[in-house]
Short mmCIF file of C-alpha atoms in Angstrom, two decimals:
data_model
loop_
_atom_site.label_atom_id
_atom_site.label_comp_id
_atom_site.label_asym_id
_atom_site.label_seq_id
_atom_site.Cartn_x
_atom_site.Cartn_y
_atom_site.Cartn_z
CA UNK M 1413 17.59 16.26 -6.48
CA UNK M 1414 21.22 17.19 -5.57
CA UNK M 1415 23.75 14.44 -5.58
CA UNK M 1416 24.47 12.44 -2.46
CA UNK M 1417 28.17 13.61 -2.67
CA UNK M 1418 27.27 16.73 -2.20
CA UNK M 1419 25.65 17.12 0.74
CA UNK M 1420 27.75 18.85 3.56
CA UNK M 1421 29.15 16.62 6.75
CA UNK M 1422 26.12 15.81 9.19
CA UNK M 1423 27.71 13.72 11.62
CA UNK M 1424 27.68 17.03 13.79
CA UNK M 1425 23.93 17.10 14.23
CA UNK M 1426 23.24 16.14 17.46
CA UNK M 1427 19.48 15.50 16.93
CA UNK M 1428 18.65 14.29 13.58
CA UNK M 1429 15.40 14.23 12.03
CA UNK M 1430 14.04 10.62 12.61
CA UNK M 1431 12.39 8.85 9.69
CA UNK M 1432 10.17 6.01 11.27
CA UNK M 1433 9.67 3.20 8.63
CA UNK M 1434 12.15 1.20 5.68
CA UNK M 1435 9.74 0.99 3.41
CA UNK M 1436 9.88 3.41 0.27
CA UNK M 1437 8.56 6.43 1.65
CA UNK M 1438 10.82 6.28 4.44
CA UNK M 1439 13.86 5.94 2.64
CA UNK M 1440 12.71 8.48 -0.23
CA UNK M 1441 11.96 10.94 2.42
CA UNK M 1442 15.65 10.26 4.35
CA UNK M 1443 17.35 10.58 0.75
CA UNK M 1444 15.91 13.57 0.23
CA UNK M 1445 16.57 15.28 3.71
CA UNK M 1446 19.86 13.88 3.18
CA UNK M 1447 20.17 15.75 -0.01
CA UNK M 1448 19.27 19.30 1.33
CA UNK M 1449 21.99 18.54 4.31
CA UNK M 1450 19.30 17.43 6.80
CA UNK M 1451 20.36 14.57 9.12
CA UNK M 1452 17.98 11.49 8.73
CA UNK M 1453 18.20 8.71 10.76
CA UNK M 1454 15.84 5.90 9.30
CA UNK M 1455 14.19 3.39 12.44
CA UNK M 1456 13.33 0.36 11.16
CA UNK M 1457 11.45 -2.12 13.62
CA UNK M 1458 12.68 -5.13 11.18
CA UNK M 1459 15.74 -6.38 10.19
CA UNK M 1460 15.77 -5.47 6.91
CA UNK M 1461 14.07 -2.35 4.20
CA UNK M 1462 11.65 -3.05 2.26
CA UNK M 1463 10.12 -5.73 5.13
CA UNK M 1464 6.23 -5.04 3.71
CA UNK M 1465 7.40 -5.90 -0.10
CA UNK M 1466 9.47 -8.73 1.10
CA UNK M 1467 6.04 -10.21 2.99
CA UNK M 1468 4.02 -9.72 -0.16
CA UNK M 1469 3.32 -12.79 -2.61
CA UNK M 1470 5.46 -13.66 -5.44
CA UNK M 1471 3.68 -13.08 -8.13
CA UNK M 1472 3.28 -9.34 -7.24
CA UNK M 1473 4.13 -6.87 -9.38
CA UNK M 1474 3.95 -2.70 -9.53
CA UNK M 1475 1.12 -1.61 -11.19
CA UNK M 1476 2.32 1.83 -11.74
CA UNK M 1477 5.44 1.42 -14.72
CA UNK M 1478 9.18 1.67 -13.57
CA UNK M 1479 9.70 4.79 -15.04
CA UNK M 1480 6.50 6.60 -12.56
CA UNK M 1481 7.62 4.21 -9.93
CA UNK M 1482 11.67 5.82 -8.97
CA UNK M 1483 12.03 7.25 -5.66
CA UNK M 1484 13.84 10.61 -5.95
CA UNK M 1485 17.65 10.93 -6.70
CA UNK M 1486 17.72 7.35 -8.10
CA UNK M 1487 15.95 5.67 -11.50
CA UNK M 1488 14.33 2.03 -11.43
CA UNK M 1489 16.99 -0.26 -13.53
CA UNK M 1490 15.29 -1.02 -17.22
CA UNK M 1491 16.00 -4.41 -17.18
CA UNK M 1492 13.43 -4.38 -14.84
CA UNK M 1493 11.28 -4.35 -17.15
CA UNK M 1494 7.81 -1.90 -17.37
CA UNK M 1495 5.57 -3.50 -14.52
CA UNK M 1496 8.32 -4.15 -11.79
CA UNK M 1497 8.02 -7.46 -9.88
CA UNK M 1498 8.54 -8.04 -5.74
CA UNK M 1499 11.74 -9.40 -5.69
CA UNK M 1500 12.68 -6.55 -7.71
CA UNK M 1501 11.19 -3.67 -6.01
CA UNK M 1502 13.10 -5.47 -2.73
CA UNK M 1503 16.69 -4.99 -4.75
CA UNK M 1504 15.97 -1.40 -5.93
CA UNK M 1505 15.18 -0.48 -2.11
CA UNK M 1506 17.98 -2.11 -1.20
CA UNK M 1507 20.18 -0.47 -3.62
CA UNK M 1508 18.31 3.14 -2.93
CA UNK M 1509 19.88 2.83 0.45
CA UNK M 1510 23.19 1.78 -0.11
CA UNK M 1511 23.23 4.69 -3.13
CA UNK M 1512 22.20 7.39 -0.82
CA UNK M 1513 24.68 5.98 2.25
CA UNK M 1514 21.63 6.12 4.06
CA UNK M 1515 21.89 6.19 8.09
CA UNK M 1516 19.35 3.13 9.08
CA UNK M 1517 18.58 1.79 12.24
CA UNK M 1518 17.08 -1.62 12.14
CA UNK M 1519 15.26 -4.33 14.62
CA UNK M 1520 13.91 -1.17 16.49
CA UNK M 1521 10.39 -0.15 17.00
CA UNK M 1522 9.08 3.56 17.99
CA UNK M 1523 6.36 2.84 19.74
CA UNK M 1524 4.86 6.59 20.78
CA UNK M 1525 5.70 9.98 20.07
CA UNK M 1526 5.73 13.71 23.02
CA UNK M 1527 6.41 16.65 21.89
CA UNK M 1528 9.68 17.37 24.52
CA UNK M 1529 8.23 21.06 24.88
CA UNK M 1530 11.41 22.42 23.18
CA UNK M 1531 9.96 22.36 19.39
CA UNK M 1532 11.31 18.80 19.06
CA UNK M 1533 9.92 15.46 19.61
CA UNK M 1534 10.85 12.45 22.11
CA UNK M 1535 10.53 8.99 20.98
CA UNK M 1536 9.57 6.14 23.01
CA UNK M 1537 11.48 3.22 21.60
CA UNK M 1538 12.12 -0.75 21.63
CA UNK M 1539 14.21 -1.97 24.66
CA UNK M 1540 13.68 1.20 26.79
CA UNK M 1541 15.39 3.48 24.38
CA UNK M 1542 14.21 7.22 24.42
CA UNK M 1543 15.17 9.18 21.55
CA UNK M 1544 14.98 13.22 21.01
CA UNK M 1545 14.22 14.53 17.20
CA UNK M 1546 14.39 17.84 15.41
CA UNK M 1547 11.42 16.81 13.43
CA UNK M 1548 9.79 13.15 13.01
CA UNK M 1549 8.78 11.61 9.76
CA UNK M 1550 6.37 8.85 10.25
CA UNK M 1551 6.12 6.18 6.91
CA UNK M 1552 5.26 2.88 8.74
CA UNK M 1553 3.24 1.94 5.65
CA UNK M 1554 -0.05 1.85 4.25
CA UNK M 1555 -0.29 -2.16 4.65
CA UNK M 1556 0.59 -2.13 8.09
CA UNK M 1557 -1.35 -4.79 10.69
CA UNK M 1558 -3.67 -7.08 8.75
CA UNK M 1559 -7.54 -6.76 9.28
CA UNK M 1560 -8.89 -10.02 9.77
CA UNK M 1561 -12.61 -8.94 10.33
CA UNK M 1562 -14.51 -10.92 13.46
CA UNK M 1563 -16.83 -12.87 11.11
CA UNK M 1564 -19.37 -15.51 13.48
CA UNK M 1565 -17.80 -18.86 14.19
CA UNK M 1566 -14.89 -17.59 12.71
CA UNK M 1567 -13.00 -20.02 15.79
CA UNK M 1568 -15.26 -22.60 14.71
CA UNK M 1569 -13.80 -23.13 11.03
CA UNK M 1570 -11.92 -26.29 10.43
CA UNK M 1571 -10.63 -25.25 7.65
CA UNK M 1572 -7.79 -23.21 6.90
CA UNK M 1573 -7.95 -19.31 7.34
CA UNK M 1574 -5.19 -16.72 6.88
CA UNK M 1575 -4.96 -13.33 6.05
CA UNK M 1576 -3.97 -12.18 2.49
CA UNK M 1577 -0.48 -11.27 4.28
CA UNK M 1578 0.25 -14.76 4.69
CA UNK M 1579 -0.47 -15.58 0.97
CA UNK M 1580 2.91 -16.37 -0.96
CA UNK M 1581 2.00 -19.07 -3.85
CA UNK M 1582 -0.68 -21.22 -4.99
CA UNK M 1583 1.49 -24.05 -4.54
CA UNK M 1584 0.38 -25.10 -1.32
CA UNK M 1585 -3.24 -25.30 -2.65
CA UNK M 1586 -2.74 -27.62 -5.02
CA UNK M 1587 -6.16 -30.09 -5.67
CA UNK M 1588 -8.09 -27.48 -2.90
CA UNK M 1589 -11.22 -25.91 -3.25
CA UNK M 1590 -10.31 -21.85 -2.03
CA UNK M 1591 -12.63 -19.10 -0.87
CA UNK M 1592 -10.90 -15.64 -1.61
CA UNK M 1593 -12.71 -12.90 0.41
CA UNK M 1594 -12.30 -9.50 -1.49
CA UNK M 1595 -12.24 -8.00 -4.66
CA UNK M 1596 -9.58 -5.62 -4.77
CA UNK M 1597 -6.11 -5.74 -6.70
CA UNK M 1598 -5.01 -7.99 -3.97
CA UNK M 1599 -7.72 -10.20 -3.62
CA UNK M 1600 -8.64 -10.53 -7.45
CA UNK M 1601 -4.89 -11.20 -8.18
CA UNK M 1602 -4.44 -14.25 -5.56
CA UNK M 1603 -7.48 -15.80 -6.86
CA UNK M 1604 -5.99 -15.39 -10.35
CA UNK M 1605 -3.02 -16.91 -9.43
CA UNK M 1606 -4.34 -20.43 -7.55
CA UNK M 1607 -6.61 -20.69 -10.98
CA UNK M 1608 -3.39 -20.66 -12.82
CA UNK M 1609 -1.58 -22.93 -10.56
CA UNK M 1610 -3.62 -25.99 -10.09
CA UNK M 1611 -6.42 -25.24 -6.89
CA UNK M 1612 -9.62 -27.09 -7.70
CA UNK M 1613 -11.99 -24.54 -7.83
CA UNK M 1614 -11.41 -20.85 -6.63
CA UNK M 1615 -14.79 -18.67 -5.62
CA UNK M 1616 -14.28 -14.53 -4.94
CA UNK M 1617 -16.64 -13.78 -2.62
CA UNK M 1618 -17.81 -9.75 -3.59
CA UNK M 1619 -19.38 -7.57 -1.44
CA UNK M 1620 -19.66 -4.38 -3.83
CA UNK M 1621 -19.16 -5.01 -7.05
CA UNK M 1622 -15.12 -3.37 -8.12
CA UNK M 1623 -14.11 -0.72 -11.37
CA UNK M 1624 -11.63 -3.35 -13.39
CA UNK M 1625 -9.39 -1.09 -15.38
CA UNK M 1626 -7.06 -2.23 -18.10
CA UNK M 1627 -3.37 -2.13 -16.72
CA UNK M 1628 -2.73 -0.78 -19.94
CA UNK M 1629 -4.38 -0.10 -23.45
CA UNK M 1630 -2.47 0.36 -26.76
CA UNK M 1631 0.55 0.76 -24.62
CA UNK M 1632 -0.97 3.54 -22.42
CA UNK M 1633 -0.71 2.80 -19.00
CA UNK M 1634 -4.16 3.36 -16.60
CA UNK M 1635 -1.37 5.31 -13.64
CA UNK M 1636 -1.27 8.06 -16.71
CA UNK M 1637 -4.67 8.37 -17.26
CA UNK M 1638 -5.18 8.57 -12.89
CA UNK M 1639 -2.29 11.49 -13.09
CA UNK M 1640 -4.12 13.21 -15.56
CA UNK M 1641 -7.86 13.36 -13.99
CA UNK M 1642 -6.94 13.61 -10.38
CA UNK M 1643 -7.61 17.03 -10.15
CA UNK M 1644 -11.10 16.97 -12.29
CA UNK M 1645 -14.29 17.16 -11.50
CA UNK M 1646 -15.48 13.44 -9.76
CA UNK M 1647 -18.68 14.01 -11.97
CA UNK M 1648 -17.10 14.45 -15.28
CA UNK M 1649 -14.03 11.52 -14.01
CA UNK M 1650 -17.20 8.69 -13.14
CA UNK M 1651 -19.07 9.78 -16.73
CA UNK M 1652 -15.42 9.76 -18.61
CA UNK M 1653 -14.61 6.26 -16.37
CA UNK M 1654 -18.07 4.42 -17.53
CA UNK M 1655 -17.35 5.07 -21.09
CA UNK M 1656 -13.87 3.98 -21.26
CA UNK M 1657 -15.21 1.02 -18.89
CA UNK M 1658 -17.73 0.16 -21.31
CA UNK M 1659 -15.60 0.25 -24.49
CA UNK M 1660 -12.70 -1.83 -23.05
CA UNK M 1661 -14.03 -4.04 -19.87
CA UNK M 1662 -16.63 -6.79 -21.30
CA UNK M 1663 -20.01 -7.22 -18.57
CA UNK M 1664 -19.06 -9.59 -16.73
CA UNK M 1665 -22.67 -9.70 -15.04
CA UNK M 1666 -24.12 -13.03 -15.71
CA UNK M 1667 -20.75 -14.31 -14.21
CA UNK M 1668 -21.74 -12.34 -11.01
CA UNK M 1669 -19.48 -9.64 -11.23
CA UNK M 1670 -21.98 -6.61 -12.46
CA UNK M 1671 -20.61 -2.98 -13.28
CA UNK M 1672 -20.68 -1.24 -9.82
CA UNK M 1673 -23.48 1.24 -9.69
CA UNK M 1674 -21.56 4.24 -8.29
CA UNK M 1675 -18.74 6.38 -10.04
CA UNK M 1676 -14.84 5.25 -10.65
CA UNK M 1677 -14.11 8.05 -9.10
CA UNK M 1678 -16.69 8.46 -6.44
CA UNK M 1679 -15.64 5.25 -5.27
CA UNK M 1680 -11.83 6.63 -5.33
CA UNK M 1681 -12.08 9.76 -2.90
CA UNK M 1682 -14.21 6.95 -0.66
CA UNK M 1683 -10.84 4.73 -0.41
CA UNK M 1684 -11.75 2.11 -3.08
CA UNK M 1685 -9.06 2.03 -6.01
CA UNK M 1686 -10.25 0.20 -9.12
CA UNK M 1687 -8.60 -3.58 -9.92
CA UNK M 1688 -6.32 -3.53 -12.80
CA UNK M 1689 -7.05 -6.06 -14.38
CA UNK M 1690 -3.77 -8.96 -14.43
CA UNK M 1691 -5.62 -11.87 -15.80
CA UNK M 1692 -9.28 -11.68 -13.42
CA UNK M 1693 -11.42 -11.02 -16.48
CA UNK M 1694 -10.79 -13.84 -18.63
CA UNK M 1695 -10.53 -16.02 -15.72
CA UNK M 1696 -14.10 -15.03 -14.82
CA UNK M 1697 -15.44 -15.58 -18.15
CA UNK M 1698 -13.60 -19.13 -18.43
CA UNK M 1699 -15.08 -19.91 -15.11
CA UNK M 1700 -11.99 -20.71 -13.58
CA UNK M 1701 -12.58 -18.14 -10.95
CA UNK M 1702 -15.78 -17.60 -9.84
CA UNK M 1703 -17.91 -14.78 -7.94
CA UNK M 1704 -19.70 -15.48 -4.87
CA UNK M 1705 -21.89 -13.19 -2.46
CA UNK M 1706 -20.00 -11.81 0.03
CA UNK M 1707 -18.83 -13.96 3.56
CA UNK M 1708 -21.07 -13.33 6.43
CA UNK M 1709 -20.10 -16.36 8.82
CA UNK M 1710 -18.69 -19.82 9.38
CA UNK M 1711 -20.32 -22.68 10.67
CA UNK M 1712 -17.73 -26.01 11.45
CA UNK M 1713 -16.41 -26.38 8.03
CA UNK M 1714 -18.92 -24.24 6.06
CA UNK M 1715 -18.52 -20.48 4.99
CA UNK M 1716 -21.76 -19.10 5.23
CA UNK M 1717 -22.51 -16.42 2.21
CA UNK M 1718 -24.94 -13.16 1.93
CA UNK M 1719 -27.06 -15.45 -0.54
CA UNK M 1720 -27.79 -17.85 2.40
CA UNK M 1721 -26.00 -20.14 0.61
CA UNK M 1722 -22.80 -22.13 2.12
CA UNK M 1723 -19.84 -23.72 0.79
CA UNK M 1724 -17.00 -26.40 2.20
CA UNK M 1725 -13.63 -24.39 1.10
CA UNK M 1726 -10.64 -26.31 2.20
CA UNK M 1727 -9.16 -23.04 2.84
CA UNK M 1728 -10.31 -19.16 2.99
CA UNK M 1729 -7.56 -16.13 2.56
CA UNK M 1730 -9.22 -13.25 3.60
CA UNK M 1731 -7.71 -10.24 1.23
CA UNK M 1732 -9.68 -7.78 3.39
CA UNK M 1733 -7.29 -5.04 3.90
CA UNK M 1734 -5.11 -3.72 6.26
CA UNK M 1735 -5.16 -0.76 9.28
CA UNK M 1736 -2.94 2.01 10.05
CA UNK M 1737 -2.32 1.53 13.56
CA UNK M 1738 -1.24 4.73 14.14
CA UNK M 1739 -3.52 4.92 18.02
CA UNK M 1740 -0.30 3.78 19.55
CA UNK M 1741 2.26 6.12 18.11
CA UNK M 1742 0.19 9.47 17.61
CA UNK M 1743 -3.27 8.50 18.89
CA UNK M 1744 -2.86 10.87 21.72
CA UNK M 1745 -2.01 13.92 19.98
CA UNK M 1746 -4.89 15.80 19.55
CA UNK M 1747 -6.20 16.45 15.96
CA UNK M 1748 -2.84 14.44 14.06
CA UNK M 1749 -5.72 11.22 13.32
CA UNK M 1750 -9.28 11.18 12.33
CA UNK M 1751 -12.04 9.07 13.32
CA UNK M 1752 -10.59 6.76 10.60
CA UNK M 1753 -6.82 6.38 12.33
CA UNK M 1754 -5.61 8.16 9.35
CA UNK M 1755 -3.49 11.24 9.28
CA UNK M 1756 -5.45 14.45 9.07
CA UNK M 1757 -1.96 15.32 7.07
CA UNK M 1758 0.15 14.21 4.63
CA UNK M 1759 3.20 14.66 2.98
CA UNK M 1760 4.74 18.59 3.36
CA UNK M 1761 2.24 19.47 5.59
CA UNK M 1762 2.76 19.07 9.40
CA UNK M 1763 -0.81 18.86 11.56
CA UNK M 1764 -1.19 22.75 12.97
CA UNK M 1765 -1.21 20.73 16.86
CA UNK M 1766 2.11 19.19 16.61
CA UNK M 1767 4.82 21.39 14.02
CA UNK M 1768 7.59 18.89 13.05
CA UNK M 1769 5.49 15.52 12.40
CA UNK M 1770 4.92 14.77 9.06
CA UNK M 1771 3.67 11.76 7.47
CA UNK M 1772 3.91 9.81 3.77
CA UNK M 1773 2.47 6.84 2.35
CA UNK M 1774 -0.96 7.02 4.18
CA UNK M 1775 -2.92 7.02 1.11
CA UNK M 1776 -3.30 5.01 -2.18
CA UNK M 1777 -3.72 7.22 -5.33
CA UNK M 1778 -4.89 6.43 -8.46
CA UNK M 1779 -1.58 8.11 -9.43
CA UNK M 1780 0.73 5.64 -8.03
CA UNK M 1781 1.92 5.33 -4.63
CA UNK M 1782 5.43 4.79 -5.26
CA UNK M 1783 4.95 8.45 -7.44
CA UNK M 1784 2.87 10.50 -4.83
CA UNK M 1785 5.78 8.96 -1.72
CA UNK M 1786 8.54 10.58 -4.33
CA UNK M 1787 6.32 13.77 -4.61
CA UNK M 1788 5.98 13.61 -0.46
CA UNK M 1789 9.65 13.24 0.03
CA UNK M 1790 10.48 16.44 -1.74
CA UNK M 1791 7.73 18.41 -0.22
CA UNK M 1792 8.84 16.80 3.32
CA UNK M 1793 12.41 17.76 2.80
CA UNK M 1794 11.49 21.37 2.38
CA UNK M 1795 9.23 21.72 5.00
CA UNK M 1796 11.44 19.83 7.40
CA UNK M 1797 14.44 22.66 5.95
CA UNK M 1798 11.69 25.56 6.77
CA UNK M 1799 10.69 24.07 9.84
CA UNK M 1800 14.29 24.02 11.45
CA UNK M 1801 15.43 26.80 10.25
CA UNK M 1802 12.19 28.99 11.64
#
């Protein structure tokens, strides 16, 4: 990627191309327009980049290394360390920004997107604004609006419920009995963390049983193994995924957490990314965090589980996963979602109904998001370079 300092004077572009988002693919795809002397103006609806890492708990950390992690045009700092945490991802975004002199709008929110029947786009903003693009780059994030699912008598609870969003530290559980609701890497790792720091008793309730992957094994991280089979067969992936499961992930079965009965990588192209494992197998086997049927309903202060039986937690976070919400902004444009609310099209590629859109960060690879949003970025720039110059 071509230095910042050389990019030619684009104060002179009257319509920029608008980048809507702060997060990393939003400011990977603005450095990189930047670099092939595109203007990008970056909208960000909070007050600060990175808001969706800055939300996230504490004890967070990449699971992709530092070195597959770097946004383009700018390499994660080594003290850092290989398995990057929050608070530093927050001060490397921060830093990509000020290193690219990045042009960033902030506390402004694009709420829909017209084409303006001129090859461009208008943008519906915050506070009545309207706002005409070249092109439009939308990377409002992957973890967008928390899905709290409408379980029965969910108003009824008299306990505590919150969304996995809302989950910083175990602190505040302290002496409590906790229900976490969902087994992926968010789920599994919050229910790690409140065994290690002091809650009573933690249950995971598990709907369909989760691939646990070693982070890493004899210093070779699982990202490098994801790069390298993405583009096999699922077939031979799910046979090559139950014998490396089986060699280096115990059965945790009697604990009631059995080996799920469909591929690693079946379960991958359906959405479902396997838990690296940060601590959830040994926990499970010292019975300091233990597997439950899945939640079906509350009842007063009961959680009411698959198994028919029911529990008192003192608290439930629900790490059940987030939604797009894209309806709003693109809903209307015919063919740009499917009947998921995802984008039909990703990263270089603009949907053939509306040229100029493009979107990044709307997936979650077994490659590494942060590696897939600096692949996007490049492939954005140049079809954003194509597109205006067509």
């Amino acid at each position: 990627m071509p230095g910042v300092s050389a990019a030619p004077d684009m104060t002179t572009q009257p319509r920029p191309v608008y980048v809507i988002g702060g997060g990393p693919g939003g400011l990977a795809a603005a450095a990189a327009l930047r670099a092939r002397g595109v203007r990008a103006v970056v909208i960000e609806k909070s007050d600060e980049v990175g808001a969706s890492w800055r939300r996230h708990y504490d004890r967070l950390r990449l699971h992709t290394t530092r070195r597959l992690s770097a946004l383009p045009g700018l390499a994660m700092p080594r003290r850092f360390g290989r398995w990057v945490s929050r608070a530093d991802v927050v001060r490397y975004l921060e830093k990509y920004a000020e290193f690219h002199e990045l042009e960033i709008v902030t506390g402004v929110e694009v709420t829909r997107l017209e084409p303006d029947g001129d090859g461009g786009w208008t943008l519906h903003a915050s506070g009545g604004r309207v706002l005409t693009a070249r092109a439009v780059v939308v990377a409002t994030g992957f973890n967008h609006t928390p899905a709290l699912p409408d379980w029965p008598g969910r108003d009824t609870y008299t306990g505590r419920l919150l969304h996995a969003a809302d989950y910083r530290a175990p602190a505040p559980y302290a002496g409590q009995d906790v229900l976490v609701v969902g087994v992926g890497n968010t789920g599994a790792e919050i229910a790690v963390d409140l065994a290690e720091g002091g809650a009573a008793r933690v249950r995971l309730a598990v709907r369909t049983a989760p691939h646990i992957v070693r982070r890493s094994t004899a210093g070779w991280p699982a990202q490098r193994t994801g790069i390298l089979v993405r583009r096999l067969p699922v077939r031979l992936v799910d046979r090559l995924g139950a014998l490396v499961a089986k060699a280096s992930v115990p059965d945790l079965s009697a604990y009631g957490l059995p080996r799920p009965a469909s591929g690693l990588y079946s379960r991958v192209r359906e959405g479902a990314i396997p838990v690296q494992d940060v601590g959830l197998i040994d926990a499970v086997r010292a019975g300091r965090v233990e597997p439950v049927a899945a939640l079906e309903s509350f009842d007063g202060a009961e959680a009411v589980l698959a198994d028919g039986s029911r529990i008192r937690p003192d608290a439930v976070i629900a790490a059940t996963g987030y939604r797009r919400a894209l309806e709003g902004l693109v809903g209307h444009l015919d063919g740009v979602l499917d009947e998921r609310g995802r984008p039909r099209a990703c990263g270089g590629r603009a949907p053939a109904q509306a040229p100029g859109l493009y979107f990044t960060g709307f997936t979650n690879p077994i490659s590494g998001m942060f590696r897939e949003m600096a692949r996007d970025a490049e492939k954005i720039a140049k079809a954003v370079r194509g597109h205006l110059c067509a």
